[in-house]
Short mmCIF file of C-alpha atoms in Angstrom, two decimals:
data_model
loop_
_atom_site.label_atom_id
_atom_site.label_comp_id
_atom_site.label_asym_id
_atom_site.label_seq_id
_atom_site.Cartn_x
_atom_site.Cartn_y
_atom_site.Cartn_z
CA UNK A 509 -1.28 -112.71 222.65
CA UNK A 510 -3.61 -111.23 220.22
CA UNK A 511 -5.56 -108.02 220.75
CA UNK A 512 -8.90 -107.57 219.16
CA UNK A 513 -10.36 -104.17 218.74
CA UNK A 514 -14.06 -103.69 218.75
CA UNK A 515 -15.49 -102.91 215.37
CA UNK A 516 -17.02 -99.47 214.92
CA UNK A 517 -20.77 -99.32 214.95
CA UNK A 518 -22.35 -99.28 211.57
CA UNK A 519 -24.24 -96.16 210.67
CA UNK A 520 -26.31 -95.59 207.64
CA UNK A 521 -24.84 -93.17 205.12
CA UNK A 522 -25.97 -89.54 205.58
CA UNK A 523 -27.18 -89.32 202.01
CA UNK A 524 -29.52 -92.23 202.61
CA UNK A 525 -31.07 -90.67 205.73
CA UNK A 526 -32.51 -87.67 203.85
CA UNK A 527 -33.93 -89.58 200.94
CA UNK A 528 -37.63 -89.98 200.63
CA UNK A 529 -39.17 -92.78 198.69
CA UNK A 530 -40.00 -91.72 195.17
CA UNK A 531 -43.66 -91.66 194.37
CA UNK A 532 -44.43 -91.20 190.77
CA UNK A 533 -47.76 -90.18 189.53
CA UNK A 534 -48.76 -91.47 186.18
CA UNK A 535 -48.47 -88.82 183.48
CA UNK A 536 -51.83 -88.11 181.98
CA UNK A 537 -51.90 -86.31 178.69
CA UNK A 538 -55.15 -85.36 177.14
CA UNK A 539 -55.74 -84.37 173.56
CA UNK A 540 -54.76 -80.76 174.28
CA UNK A 541 -51.74 -81.67 176.49
CA UNK A 542 -53.34 -80.13 179.58
CA UNK A 543 -51.85 -82.83 181.81
CA UNK A 544 -48.33 -81.87 180.78
CA UNK A 545 -49.10 -78.20 181.29
CA UNK A 546 -50.52 -78.89 184.73
CA UNK A 547 -47.43 -80.89 185.69
CA UNK A 548 -45.10 -78.11 184.54
CA UNK A 549 -47.15 -75.50 186.41
CA UNK A 550 -47.04 -77.65 189.56
CA UNK A 551 -43.27 -77.97 189.24
CA UNK A 552 -42.81 -74.22 188.75
CA UNK A 553 -45.07 -73.49 191.72
CA UNK A 554 -42.93 -75.75 193.91
CA UNK A 555 -39.77 -73.71 193.21
CA UNK A 556 -38.84 -71.15 195.87
CA UNK A 557 -39.32 -67.47 195.11
CA UNK A 558 -36.16 -65.44 194.64
CA UNK A 559 -35.07 -63.62 197.81
CA UNK A 560 -34.87 -60.20 196.14
CA UNK A 561 -36.19 -58.87 192.92
CA UNK A 562 -33.73 -56.53 191.20
CA UNK A 563 -34.85 -52.91 191.11
CA UNK A 564 -33.90 -50.50 188.32
CA UNK A 565 -30.75 -48.55 189.04
CA UNK A 566 -31.22 -44.92 190.01
CA UNK A 567 -28.08 -42.88 190.48
CA UNK A 568 -28.14 -41.01 193.82
CA UNK A 569 -26.09 -38.17 192.34
CA UNK A 570 -28.28 -37.20 189.41
CA UNK A 571 -31.27 -37.93 187.25
CA UNK A 572 -31.70 -40.57 184.62
CA UNK A 573 -30.96 -39.64 181.03
CA UNK A 574 -33.77 -37.80 179.36
CA UNK A 575 -34.40 -37.38 175.64
CA UNK A 576 -33.38 -34.02 174.21
CA UNK A 577 -37.03 -32.88 173.93
CA UNK A 578 -38.13 -34.20 177.34
CA UNK A 579 -40.13 -31.21 178.57
CA UNK A 580 -41.80 -30.52 175.25
CA UNK A 581 -44.67 -32.56 173.81
CA UNK A 582 -44.21 -34.24 170.48
CA UNK A 583 -45.98 -32.52 167.60
CA UNK A 584 -49.15 -34.47 166.91
CA UNK A 585 -51.06 -34.74 163.69
CA UNK A 586 -54.70 -33.74 163.84
CA UNK A 587 -57.43 -35.61 162.02
CA UNK A 588 -57.34 -32.99 159.28
CA UNK A 589 -53.56 -33.43 158.95
CA UNK A 590 -54.02 -37.17 158.51
CA UNK A 591 -56.83 -36.78 155.99
CA UNK A 592 -54.86 -34.32 153.88
CA UNK A 593 -51.66 -36.35 154.39
CA UNK A 594 -49.60 -33.44 155.60
CA UNK A 595 -47.15 -33.34 158.48
CA UNK A 596 -48.13 -32.11 161.92
CA UNK A 597 -48.09 -28.39 162.52
CA UNK A 598 -45.00 -27.26 164.39
CA UNK A 599 -45.28 -26.52 168.08
CA UNK A 600 -44.73 -22.84 168.87
CA UNK A 601 -41.57 -22.28 170.91
CA UNK A 602 -39.77 -19.07 171.79
CA UNK A 603 -36.27 -18.28 170.56
CA UNK A 604 -34.91 -19.00 174.05
CA UNK A 605 -36.60 -22.41 174.09
CA UNK A 606 -35.28 -23.13 170.60
CA UNK A 607 -31.72 -22.35 171.72
CA UNK A 608 -32.02 -24.65 174.74
CA UNK A 609 -33.44 -27.43 172.57
CA UNK A 610 -30.52 -26.92 170.17
CA UNK A 611 -28.04 -27.33 173.03
CA UNK A 612 -29.81 -30.50 174.22
CA UNK A 613 -29.83 -31.91 170.68
CA UNK A 614 -26.08 -31.30 170.42
CA UNK A 615 -25.54 -33.00 173.77
CA UNK A 616 -27.43 -36.13 172.79
CA UNK A 617 -26.27 -36.52 169.19
CA UNK A 618 -22.76 -35.09 169.33
CA UNK A 619 -21.05 -32.03 167.92
CA UNK A 620 -19.26 -31.68 164.60
CA UNK A 621 -17.08 -29.13 162.81
CA UNK A 622 -16.73 -28.60 159.07
CA UNK A 623 -20.04 -30.20 158.00
CA UNK A 624 -23.72 -29.98 158.91
CA UNK A 625 -23.91 -33.66 159.91
CA UNK A 626 -22.10 -36.94 159.48
CA UNK A 627 -23.11 -40.59 159.27
CA UNK A 628 -22.64 -41.08 163.02
CA UNK A 629 -25.44 -38.56 163.66
CA UNK A 630 -23.26 -35.72 164.93
CA UNK A 631 -24.28 -32.21 163.88
CA UNK A 632 -22.86 -28.70 163.84
CA UNK A 633 -24.65 -25.68 165.31
CA UNK A 634 -26.63 -25.04 162.13
CA UNK A 635 -27.40 -28.75 161.75
CA UNK A 636 -28.75 -28.90 165.31
CA UNK A 637 -30.97 -25.86 164.69
CA UNK A 638 -32.25 -27.44 161.47
CA UNK A 639 -32.91 -30.75 163.26
CA UNK A 640 -34.89 -29.05 166.04
CA UNK A 641 -36.95 -27.28 163.36
CA UNK A 642 -37.39 -30.52 161.39
CA UNK A 643 -38.68 -32.30 164.53
CA UNK A 644 -41.52 -29.77 164.65
CA UNK A 645 -40.38 -27.23 167.23
CA UNK A 646 -40.77 -23.62 166.14
CA UNK A 647 -40.85 -21.99 162.73
CA UNK A 648 -38.17 -20.63 160.38
CA UNK A 649 -38.70 -17.17 161.88
CA UNK A 650 -37.99 -18.62 165.35
CA UNK A 651 -34.71 -20.07 164.06
CA UNK A 652 -33.79 -16.73 162.47
CA UNK A 653 -34.50 -14.85 165.72
CA UNK A 654 -32.40 -17.39 167.63
CA UNK A 655 -29.48 -17.00 165.19
CA UNK A 656 -29.64 -13.21 165.57
CA UNK A 657 -29.38 -13.64 169.35
CA UNK A 658 -26.34 -15.91 168.90
CA UNK A 659 -24.71 -13.28 166.67
CA UNK A 660 -25.45 -10.54 169.22
CA UNK A 661 -23.76 -12.55 171.98
CA UNK A 662 -20.75 -13.29 169.75
CA UNK A 663 -20.25 -9.60 168.95
CA UNK A 664 -20.92 -8.47 172.53
CA UNK A 665 -18.26 -10.86 173.88
CA UNK A 666 -15.57 -9.73 171.44
CA UNK A 667 -15.80 -12.56 168.92
CA UNK A 668 -16.77 -10.81 165.67
CA UNK A 669 -17.62 -13.34 162.97
CA UNK A 670 -19.79 -13.21 159.88
CA UNK A 671 -22.03 -16.11 161.04
CA UNK A 672 -22.40 -18.53 163.96
CA UNK A 673 -21.27 -21.28 161.59
CA UNK A 674 -17.89 -19.59 161.12
CA UNK A 675 -17.44 -19.60 164.91
CA UNK A 676 -18.53 -23.26 165.04
CA UNK A 677 -15.86 -24.27 162.50
CA UNK A 678 -12.92 -22.42 164.07
CA UNK A 679 -10.17 -24.82 165.17
CA UNK A 680 -10.06 -23.18 168.62
CA UNK A 681 -13.80 -23.69 169.28
CA UNK A 682 -14.79 -26.57 171.54
CA UNK A 683 -18.19 -28.14 172.21
CA UNK A 684 -18.33 -26.50 175.63
CA UNK A 685 -17.90 -23.11 173.92
CA UNK A 686 -20.93 -23.82 171.74
CA UNK A 687 -23.06 -24.83 174.74
CA UNK A 688 -21.98 -21.74 176.67
CA UNK A 689 -22.79 -19.56 173.64
CA UNK A 690 -26.24 -21.12 173.28
CA UNK A 691 -26.96 -20.66 176.99
CA UNK A 692 -25.92 -16.99 176.90
CA UNK A 693 -28.02 -16.39 173.79
CA UNK A 694 -31.02 -18.15 175.41
CA UNK A 695 -30.69 -15.94 178.51
CA UNK A 696 -30.50 -12.84 176.33
CA UNK A 697 -33.53 -13.90 174.28
CA UNK A 698 -35.49 -14.66 177.44
CA UNK A 699 -34.65 -11.28 178.98
CA UNK A 700 -35.87 -9.60 175.78
CA UNK A 701 -39.05 -11.70 175.75
CA UNK A 702 -38.16 -13.50 172.51
#
């Protein structure tokens, strides 16, 4: 006795169910290739839009990095400066503002001991003051007043040295010490109206 099993029903393949017949339009290219451009634009328009566009990252715990001279305008050359081919006149800043700019410059470019600057762009205290002056903020008398305030703070806090540069180059001095010194000198200059 022989048993025969019924054959399974035939179903079309799933991949064949979802296929649509291909309809090709003839490619028309004019002398300026506008047909090809139109076909590419139609293809790009048929693509779905991305679900989310990435937004720039903003840290919830602080602000974005600012340049060292963020709150101060850049010195601009006047028409007369351009005609006479001279650099822009420096922007007037107080000694307290100069000291804060010096601290910001050190933060952005790095601190150095034993030299005014190196090839990596790091600077010492004097190099940072010279760079702030060279960028057009203040005058040589502003820098001199700021250095006097730094010396006053050094002597008042029991660190007698012959110059701020000697304190900068001491092996025990750290970058945080320089920033603290500049902040104290800026507060002193501000309280004196300098």
